[in-house]
Amino acid sequence: NAGVTQTPKFQVLKTGQSMTLQCAQDMNHEYMSWYRQDPGMGLRLIHYSVGAGITDQGEVPNGYNVSRSTTEDFPLRLLSAAPSQTSVYFCASSTRGDLGQPQHFGDGTRLSIL
Amino acid sequence: AQKITQTQPGMFVQEKEAVTLDCTYDTSDPSYGLFWYKQPSSGEMIFLIYQGSYDQQNATEGRYSLNFQKARKSANLVISASQLGDSAMYFCAMREWTGNQFYFGTGTSLTVIP
């Protein structure tokens, strides 16, 4: 009963390094999204996808890249890590076309940029 | 303009008392869904309750109910008979029929006092 799986759970990077946060879901959800959570700012949408091959920017996309080659996977890439990207990152998925379906969240990735 | 506004950064409630967490929203889409999530200190996001824009009755789920006032564009969460385990961050979210994105508020931190 996996749901949404995020890896890694914790990561420390140096400024300028790149890395990929992984997200996979096994519920055949069309909609997937990435958020960052910072104190006092709630969840801010970074990028989202409504299906394989389709991605779009959210509220705070700068410095991040995504792709969606399969329905199951939606990786988030940090191109050149900056201290301002220190945050907790959540991946979430949902169905499309049914407003009543909530998003299912992964457990989050706590990322620190030194 | 903010799509979701939560004006209470922090709230306190006595154990066994009821508490209302405020949420107002902004949309011109006649079809939308409203969600509440709970985030305990362990960090996971837990879906609590859903209200559709066309629902005639307020949603209820156990001790949670949603006070939906469509004309005022408010969707307040009511927790009855508060328990110590209710201490957490609570997020209000909205999804519009057009666009697919989920919009989140900044959250309310609830502390239940024994």
PDB file of C-alpha atoms in Angstrom:
ATOM      1  CA  ASN A   1       0.000   0.000   0.000  1.00  0.00           C
ATOM      2  CA  ALA A   2       2.711   2.468  -1.069  1.00  0.00           C
ATOM      3  CA  GLY A   3       0.733   5.539  -2.229  1.00  0.00           C
ATOM      4  CA  VAL A   4       3.196   8.374  -2.897  1.00  0.00           C
ATOM      5  CA  THR A   5       6.850   7.586  -2.247  1.00  0.00           C
ATOM      6  CA  GLN A   6       9.473  10.298  -1.959  1.00  0.00           C
ATOM      7  CA  THR A   7      13.205   9.759  -1.775  1.00  0.00           C
ATOM      8  CA  PRO A   8      15.417  10.742  -0.104  1.00  0.00           C
ATOM      9  CA  LYS A   9      13.865  11.765   3.228  1.00  0.00           C
ATOM     10  CA  PHE A  10      16.804  13.993   4.141  1.00  0.00           C
ATOM     11  CA  GLN A  11      19.558  15.585   2.090  1.00  0.00           C
ATOM     12  CA  VAL A  12      22.313  18.082   2.672  1.00  0.00           C
ATOM     13  CA  LEU A  13      23.849  19.813  -0.332  1.00  0.00           C
ATOM     14  CA  LYS A  14      26.498  22.406  -0.911  1.00  0.00           C
ATOM     15  CA  THR A  15      25.693  25.569  -2.813  1.00  0.00           C
ATOM     16  CA  GLY A  16      25.965  24.966  -6.534  1.00  0.00           C
ATOM     17  CA  GLN A  17      25.407  21.219  -6.411  1.00  0.00           C
ATOM     18  CA  SER A  18      22.564  19.647  -8.350  1.00  0.00           C
ATOM     19  CA  MET A  19      20.307  16.833  -7.326  1.00  0.00           C
ATOM     20  CA  THR A  20      17.040  15.111  -8.117  1.00  0.00           C
ATOM     21  CA  LEU A  21      14.239  14.484  -5.656  1.00  0.00           C
ATOM     22  CA  GLN A  22      12.339  11.389  -6.623  1.00  0.00           C
ATOM     23  CA  CYS A  23       8.580  10.939  -6.461  1.00  0.00           C
ATOM     24  CA  ALA A  24       6.604   7.865  -7.461  1.00  0.00           C
ATOM     25  CA  GLN A  25       2.944   6.957  -7.054  1.00  0.00           C
ATOM     26  CA  ASP A  26       1.189   3.669  -7.645  1.00  0.00           C
ATOM     27  CA  MET A  27      -2.412   4.890  -7.826  1.00  0.00           C
ATOM     28  CA  ASN A  28      -2.461   5.690 -11.549  1.00  0.00           C
ATOM     29  CA  HIS A  29      -3.081   9.357 -10.770  1.00  0.00           C
ATOM     30  CA  GLU A  30      -2.884  11.772 -13.684  1.00  0.00           C
ATOM     31  CA  TYR A  31      -2.176  14.853 -11.569  1.00  0.00           C
ATOM     32  CA  MET A  32       1.113  15.199  -9.717  1.00  0.00           C
ATOM     33  CA  SER A  33       2.688  18.208  -8.085  1.00  0.00           C
ATOM     34  CA  TRP A  34       5.643  19.447  -6.084  1.00  0.00           C
ATOM     35  CA  TYR A  35       5.409  21.881  -3.195  1.00  0.00           C
ATOM     36  CA  ARG A  36       7.874  23.498  -0.892  1.00  0.00           C
ATOM     37  CA  GLN A  37       6.951  24.276   2.678  1.00  0.00           C
ATOM     38  CA  ASP A  38       8.632  27.093   4.554  1.00  0.00           C
ATOM     39  CA  PRO A  39       7.674  28.413   8.004  1.00  0.00           C
ATOM     40  CA  GLY A  40       4.766  30.841   7.847  1.00  0.00           C
ATOM     41  CA  MET A  41       4.309  30.428   4.098  1.00  0.00           C
ATOM     42  CA  GLY A  42       2.251  27.286   3.829  1.00  0.00           C
ATOM     43  CA  LEU A  43       2.645  25.064   0.794  1.00  0.00           C
ATOM     44  CA  ARG A  44       3.805  26.775  -2.355  1.00  0.00           C
ATOM     45  CA  LEU A  45       3.421  25.054  -5.699  1.00  0.00           C
ATOM     46  CA  ILE A  46       6.639  24.618  -7.651  1.00  0.00           C
ATOM     47  CA  HIS A  47       5.588  22.588 -10.690  1.00  0.00           C
ATOM     48  CA  TYR A  48       2.735  20.318 -11.577  1.00  0.00           C
ATOM     49  CA  SER A  49       1.715  17.829 -14.244  1.00  0.00           C
ATOM     50  CA  VAL A  50      -1.681  16.715 -15.515  1.00  0.00           C
ATOM     51  CA  GLY A  51      -0.346  13.652 -17.294  1.00  0.00           C
ATOM     52  CA  ALA A  52       2.677  12.020 -18.866  1.00  0.00           C
ATOM     53  CA  GLY A  53       4.503  14.450 -21.105  1.00  0.00           C
ATOM     54  CA  ILE A  54       2.711  17.509 -19.704  1.00  0.00           C
ATOM     55  CA  THR A  55       4.176  19.824 -17.073  1.00  0.00           C
ATOM     56  CA  ASP A  56       3.523  23.373 -16.030  1.00  0.00           C
ATOM     57  CA  GLN A  57       4.910  25.960 -13.649  1.00  0.00           C
ATOM     58  CA  GLY A  58       3.441  26.800 -10.331  1.00  0.00           C
ATOM     59  CA  GLU A  59       3.983  29.759  -8.044  1.00  0.00           C
ATOM     60  CA  VAL A  60       7.730  29.338  -7.398  1.00  0.00           C
ATOM     61  CA  PRO A  61       9.337  27.468 -10.336  1.00  0.00           C
ATOM     62  CA  ASN A  62      12.684  29.255 -10.587  1.00  0.00           C
ATOM     63  CA  GLY A  63      15.675  27.014  -9.941  1.00  0.00           C
ATOM     64  CA  TYR A  64      13.697  23.809 -10.405  1.00  0.00           C
ATOM     65  CA  ASN A  65      13.072  21.522 -13.329  1.00  0.00           C
ATOM     66  CA  VAL A  66      10.605  18.670 -13.788  1.00  0.00           C
ATOM     67  CA  SER A  67       9.704  16.054 -16.342  1.00  0.00           C
ATOM     68  CA  ARG A  68       6.957  13.466 -16.549  1.00  0.00           C
ATOM     69  CA  SER A  69       7.892  10.597 -18.816  1.00  0.00           C
ATOM     70  CA  THR A  70       5.575   8.098 -17.110  1.00  0.00           C
ATOM     71  CA  THR A  71       2.333   8.327 -15.163  1.00  0.00           C
ATOM     72  CA  GLU A  72       4.050   6.981 -12.049  1.00  0.00           C
ATOM     73  CA  ASP A  73       7.125   9.194 -11.725  1.00  0.00           C
ATOM     74  CA  PHE A  74       7.575  12.934 -11.328  1.00  0.00           C
ATOM     75  CA  PRO A  75      11.151  13.854 -10.374  1.00  0.00           C
ATOM     76  CA  LEU A  76      12.136  17.354  -9.273  1.00  0.00           C
ATOM     77  CA  ARG A  77      15.596  18.594 -10.231  1.00  0.00           C
ATOM     78  CA  LEU A  78      17.516  21.347  -8.491  1.00  0.00           C
ATOM     79  CA  LEU A  79      19.820  22.696 -11.136  1.00  0.00           C
ATOM     80  CA  SER A  80      22.284  24.642  -8.974  1.00  0.00           C
ATOM     81  CA  ALA A  81      21.340  24.532  -5.308  1.00  0.00           C
ATOM     82  CA  ALA A  82      21.109  27.800  -3.376  1.00  0.00           C
ATOM     83  CA  PRO A  83      20.624  28.352   0.389  1.00  0.00           C
ATOM     84  CA  SER A  84      17.198  29.864  -0.394  1.00  0.00           C
ATOM     85  CA  GLN A  85      16.105  26.407  -1.533  1.00  0.00           C
ATOM     86  CA  THR A  86      16.506  25.008   1.959  1.00  0.00           C
ATOM     87  CA  SER A  87      13.014  23.742   2.667  1.00  0.00           C
ATOM     88  CA  VAL A  88      10.780  20.725   3.080  1.00  0.00           C
ATOM     89  CA  TYR A  89       9.577  19.411  -0.257  1.00  0.00           C
ATOM     90  CA  PHE A  90       6.355  17.497  -0.735  1.00  0.00           C
ATOM     91  CA  CYS A  91       5.185  15.550  -3.736  1.00  0.00           C
ATOM     92  CA  ALA A  92       1.462  14.916  -4.135  1.00  0.00           C
ATOM     93  CA  SER A  93      -0.850  13.173  -6.572  1.00  0.00           C
ATOM     94  CA  SER A  94      -4.534  13.123  -7.391  1.00  0.00           C
ATOM     95  CA  THR A  95      -6.980  12.108 -10.045  1.00  0.00           C
ATOM     96  CA  ARG A  96      -8.145  14.562 -12.659  1.00  0.00           C
ATOM     97  CA  GLY A  97     -11.754  15.344 -13.434  1.00  0.00           C
ATOM     98  CA  ASP A  98     -13.077  14.637  -9.947  1.00  0.00           C
ATOM     99  CA  LEU A  99     -13.063  17.672  -7.717  1.00  0.00           C
ATOM    100  CA  GLY A 100     -13.828  15.599  -4.646  1.00  0.00           C
ATOM    101  CA  GLN A 101     -10.626  13.602  -4.778  1.00  0.00           C
ATOM    102  CA  PRO A 102      -8.011  14.981  -2.394  1.00  0.00           C
ATOM    103  CA  GLN A 103      -4.301  15.004  -3.051  1.00  0.00           C
ATOM    104  CA  HIS A 104      -2.259  12.194  -1.575  1.00  0.00           C
ATOM    105  CA  PHE A 105       1.050  13.374  -0.180  1.00  0.00           C
ATOM    106  CA  GLY A 106       4.420  11.779   0.204  1.00  0.00           C
ATOM    107  CA  ASP A 107       6.217  12.001   3.537  1.00  0.00           C
ATOM    108  CA  GLY A 108       8.385  14.878   2.399  1.00  0.00           C
ATOM    109  CA  THR A 109      12.075  15.514   1.778  1.00  0.00           C
ATOM    110  CA  ARG A 110      13.931  17.767   4.180  1.00  0.00           C
ATOM    111  CA  LEU A 111      16.604  19.546   2.153  1.00  0.00           C
ATOM    112  CA  SER A 112      19.378  21.729   3.550  1.00  0.00           C
ATOM    113  CA  ILE A 113      21.678  23.776   1.330  1.00  0.00           C
ATOM    114  CA  LEU A 114      24.901  24.934   2.946  1.00  0.00           C
TER     115      LEU A 114
ATOM    116  CA  ALA B   1      -4.786  38.017  -4.948  1.00  0.00           C
ATOM    117  CA  GLN B   2      -4.591  35.129  -2.539  1.00  0.00           C
ATOM    118  CA  LYS B   3      -6.810  32.226  -3.481  1.00  0.00           C
ATOM    119  CA  ILE B   4      -6.932  30.898   0.101  1.00  0.00           C
ATOM    120  CA  THR B   5      -6.607  33.032   3.211  1.00  0.00           C
ATOM    121  CA  GLN B   6      -6.147  31.719   6.716  1.00  0.00           C
ATOM    122  CA  THR B   7      -5.936  34.647   9.090  1.00  0.00           C
ATOM    123  CA  GLN B   8      -5.189  32.778  12.311  1.00  0.00           C
ATOM    124  CA  PRO B   9      -1.493  31.875  12.530  1.00  0.00           C
ATOM    125  CA  GLY B  10      -2.009  30.246  15.917  1.00  0.00           C
ATOM    126  CA  MET B  11      -4.955  29.107  17.994  1.00  0.00           C
ATOM    127  CA  PHE B  12      -5.338  27.630  21.466  1.00  0.00           C
ATOM    128  CA  VAL B  13      -8.238  25.532  22.698  1.00  0.00           C
ATOM    129  CA  GLN B  14      -8.985  23.752  25.935  1.00  0.00           C
ATOM    130  CA  GLU B  15      -9.251  20.005  25.746  1.00  0.00           C
ATOM    131  CA  LYS B  16     -12.858  18.837  25.117  1.00  0.00           C
ATOM    132  CA  GLU B  17     -13.882  22.248  23.831  1.00  0.00           C
ATOM    133  CA  ALA B  18     -14.843  23.023  20.213  1.00  0.00           C
ATOM    134  CA  VAL B  19     -12.686  25.247  17.999  1.00  0.00           C
ATOM    135  CA  THR B  20     -13.227  26.941  14.640  1.00  0.00           C
ATOM    136  CA  LEU B  21     -10.397  27.494  12.192  1.00  0.00           C
ATOM    137  CA  ASP B  22     -11.109  30.171   9.610  1.00  0.00           C
ATOM    138  CA  CYS B  23     -10.645  29.910   5.861  1.00  0.00           C
ATOM    139  CA  THR B  24     -11.769  32.259   3.122  1.00  0.00           C
ATOM    140  CA  TYR B  25     -11.283  31.672  -0.575  1.00  0.00           C
ATOM    141  CA  ASP B  26     -11.382  33.571  -3.817  1.00  0.00           C
ATOM    142  CA  THR B  27     -12.560  32.124  -7.107  1.00  0.00           C
ATOM    143  CA  SER B  28     -14.747  33.036 -10.051  1.00  0.00           C
ATOM    144  CA  ASP B  29     -15.163  29.416 -11.058  1.00  0.00           C
ATOM    145  CA  PRO B  30     -18.663  28.199 -10.098  1.00  0.00           C
ATOM    146  CA  SER B  31     -17.337  24.653  -9.669  1.00  0.00           C
ATOM    147  CA  TYR B  32     -14.696  24.075  -7.028  1.00  0.00           C
ATOM    148  CA  GLY B  33     -13.779  21.892  -4.100  1.00  0.00           C
ATOM    149  CA  LEU B  34     -12.544  22.837  -0.650  1.00  0.00           C
ATOM    150  CA  PHE B  35     -10.296  20.642   1.491  1.00  0.00           C
ATOM    151  CA  TRP B  36      -8.817  20.667   4.946  1.00  0.00           C
ATOM    152  CA  TYR B  37      -5.566  18.904   5.817  1.00  0.00           C
ATOM    153  CA  LYS B  38      -3.881  18.269   9.142  1.00  0.00           C
ATOM    154  CA  GLN B  39      -0.107  18.257   9.544  1.00  0.00           C
ATOM    155  CA  PRO B  40       1.083  16.931  12.902  1.00  0.00           C
ATOM    156  CA  SER B  41       4.599  17.589  14.147  1.00  0.00           C
ATOM    157  CA  SER B  42       5.733  14.377  12.435  1.00  0.00           C
ATOM    158  CA  GLY B  43       5.230  16.197   9.137  1.00  0.00           C
ATOM    159  CA  GLU B  44       2.817  14.103   7.090  1.00  0.00           C
ATOM    160  CA  MET B  45      -0.199  15.686   5.421  1.00  0.00           C
ATOM    161  CA  ILE B  46      -3.492  14.083   6.427  1.00  0.00           C
ATOM    162  CA  PHE B  47      -6.699  14.765   4.499  1.00  0.00           C
ATOM    163  CA  LEU B  48      -9.585  15.565   6.841  1.00  0.00           C
ATOM    164  CA  ILE B  49     -12.672  16.750   5.012  1.00  0.00           C
ATOM    165  CA  TYR B  50     -14.026  17.910   1.641  1.00  0.00           C
ATOM    166  CA  GLN B  51     -16.811  20.285   0.585  1.00  0.00           C
ATOM    167  CA  GLY B  52     -17.963  20.723  -3.002  1.00  0.00           C
ATOM    168  CA  SER B  53     -19.265  24.064  -4.221  1.00  0.00           C
ATOM    169  CA  TYR B  54     -22.601  22.544  -5.179  1.00  0.00           C
ATOM    170  CA  ASP B  55     -23.064  20.589  -1.980  1.00  0.00           C
ATOM    171  CA  GLN B  56     -26.200  21.740  -0.206  1.00  0.00           C
ATOM    172  CA  GLN B  57     -25.211  20.454   3.211  1.00  0.00           C
ATOM    173  CA  ASN B  58     -22.133  21.131   5.267  1.00  0.00           C
ATOM    174  CA  ALA B  59     -19.662  18.249   5.199  1.00  0.00           C
ATOM    175  CA  THR B  60     -19.026  16.261   8.364  1.00  0.00           C
ATOM    176  CA  GLU B  61     -16.443  13.598   9.181  1.00  0.00           C
ATOM    177  CA  GLY B  62     -16.541  12.398  12.757  1.00  0.00           C
ATOM    178  CA  ARG B  63     -15.484  15.303  14.991  1.00  0.00           C
ATOM    179  CA  TYR B  64     -14.741  17.487  11.958  1.00  0.00           C
ATOM    180  CA  SER B  65     -17.324  19.605  10.230  1.00  0.00           C
ATOM    181  CA  LEU B  66     -17.034  22.272   7.610  1.00  0.00           C
ATOM    182  CA  ASN B  67     -19.039  25.458   8.030  1.00  0.00           C
ATOM    183  CA  PHE B  68     -19.541  26.362   4.365  1.00  0.00           C
ATOM    184  CA  GLN B  69     -20.890  29.854   3.674  1.00  0.00           C
ATOM    185  CA  LYS B  70     -20.830  30.190  -0.095  1.00  0.00           C
ATOM    186  CA  ALA B  71     -21.938  33.811  -0.327  1.00  0.00           C
ATOM    187  CA  ARG B  72     -19.208  34.832   2.102  1.00  0.00           C
ATOM    188  CA  LYS B  73     -16.689  32.518   0.408  1.00  0.00           C
ATOM    189  CA  SER B  74     -15.742  30.952   3.684  1.00  0.00           C
ATOM    190  CA  ALA B  75     -15.096  27.327   4.599  1.00  0.00           C
ATOM    191  CA  ASN B  76     -14.307  27.172   8.280  1.00  0.00           C
ATOM    192  CA  LEU B  77     -13.258  23.926   9.935  1.00  0.00           C
ATOM    193  CA  VAL B  78     -14.963  23.087  13.209  1.00  0.00           C
ATOM    194  CA  ILE B  79     -13.347  20.540  15.493  1.00  0.00           C
ATOM    195  CA  SER B  80     -15.618  19.382  18.279  1.00  0.00           C
ATOM    196  CA  ALA B  81     -14.476  17.904  21.586  1.00  0.00           C
ATOM    197  CA  SER B  82     -10.804  18.744  21.032  1.00  0.00           C
ATOM    198  CA  GLN B  83      -8.209  16.156  21.945  1.00  0.00           C
ATOM    199  CA  LEU B  84      -4.514  16.546  22.683  1.00  0.00           C
ATOM    200  CA  GLY B  85      -3.803  14.726  19.432  1.00  0.00           C
ATOM    201  CA  ASP B  86      -5.508  17.519  17.508  1.00  0.00           C
ATOM    202  CA  SER B  87      -2.507  19.760  18.157  1.00  0.00           C
ATOM    203  CA  ALA B  88      -1.104  20.304  14.658  1.00  0.00           C
ATOM    204  CA  MET B  89      -0.961  22.639  11.686  1.00  0.00           C
ATOM    205  CA  TYR B  90      -4.163  22.822   9.682  1.00  0.00           C
ATOM    206  CA  PHE B  91      -4.282  23.826   6.037  1.00  0.00           C
ATOM    207  CA  CYS B  92      -7.240  24.879   3.947  1.00  0.00           C
ATOM    208  CA  ALA B  93      -7.041  24.191   0.212  1.00  0.00           C
ATOM    209  CA  MET B  94      -9.134  24.737  -2.892  1.00  0.00           C
ATOM    210  CA  ARG B  95      -9.267  23.129  -6.310  1.00  0.00           C
ATOM    211  CA  GLU B  96     -11.063  24.739  -9.208  1.00  0.00           C
ATOM    212  CA  TRP B  97     -12.703  22.724 -11.970  1.00  0.00           C
ATOM    213  CA  THR B  98     -10.731  24.693 -14.540  1.00  0.00           C
ATOM    214  CA  GLY B  99      -6.975  24.483 -13.996  1.00  0.00           C
ATOM    215  CA  ASN B 100      -6.546  21.407 -11.815  1.00  0.00           C
ATOM    216  CA  GLN B 101      -4.209  23.119  -9.366  1.00  0.00           C
ATOM    217  CA  PHE B 102      -4.685  22.935  -5.618  1.00  0.00           C
ATOM    218  CA  TYR B 103      -4.234  26.229  -3.776  1.00  0.00           C
ATOM    219  CA  PHE B 104      -3.206  26.159  -0.127  1.00  0.00           C
ATOM    220  CA  GLY B 105      -3.453  28.677   2.672  1.00  0.00           C
ATOM    221  CA  THR B 106      -0.592  29.507   5.021  1.00  0.00           C
ATOM    222  CA  GLY B 107      -2.004  27.322   7.761  1.00  0.00           C
ATOM    223  CA  THR B 108      -3.158  27.636  11.356  1.00  0.00           C
ATOM    224  CA  SER B 109      -1.219  26.119  14.228  1.00  0.00           C
ATOM    225  CA  LEU B 110      -3.630  24.638  16.772  1.00  0.00           C
ATOM    226  CA  THR B 111      -2.543  23.830  20.302  1.00  0.00           C
ATOM    227  CA  VAL B 112      -4.859  21.871  22.563  1.00  0.00           C
ATOM    228  CA  ILE B 113      -4.323  22.650  26.234  1.00  0.00           C
ATOM    229  CA  PRO B 114      -4.975  19.914  28.810  1.00  0.00           C
TER     230      PRO B 114
END
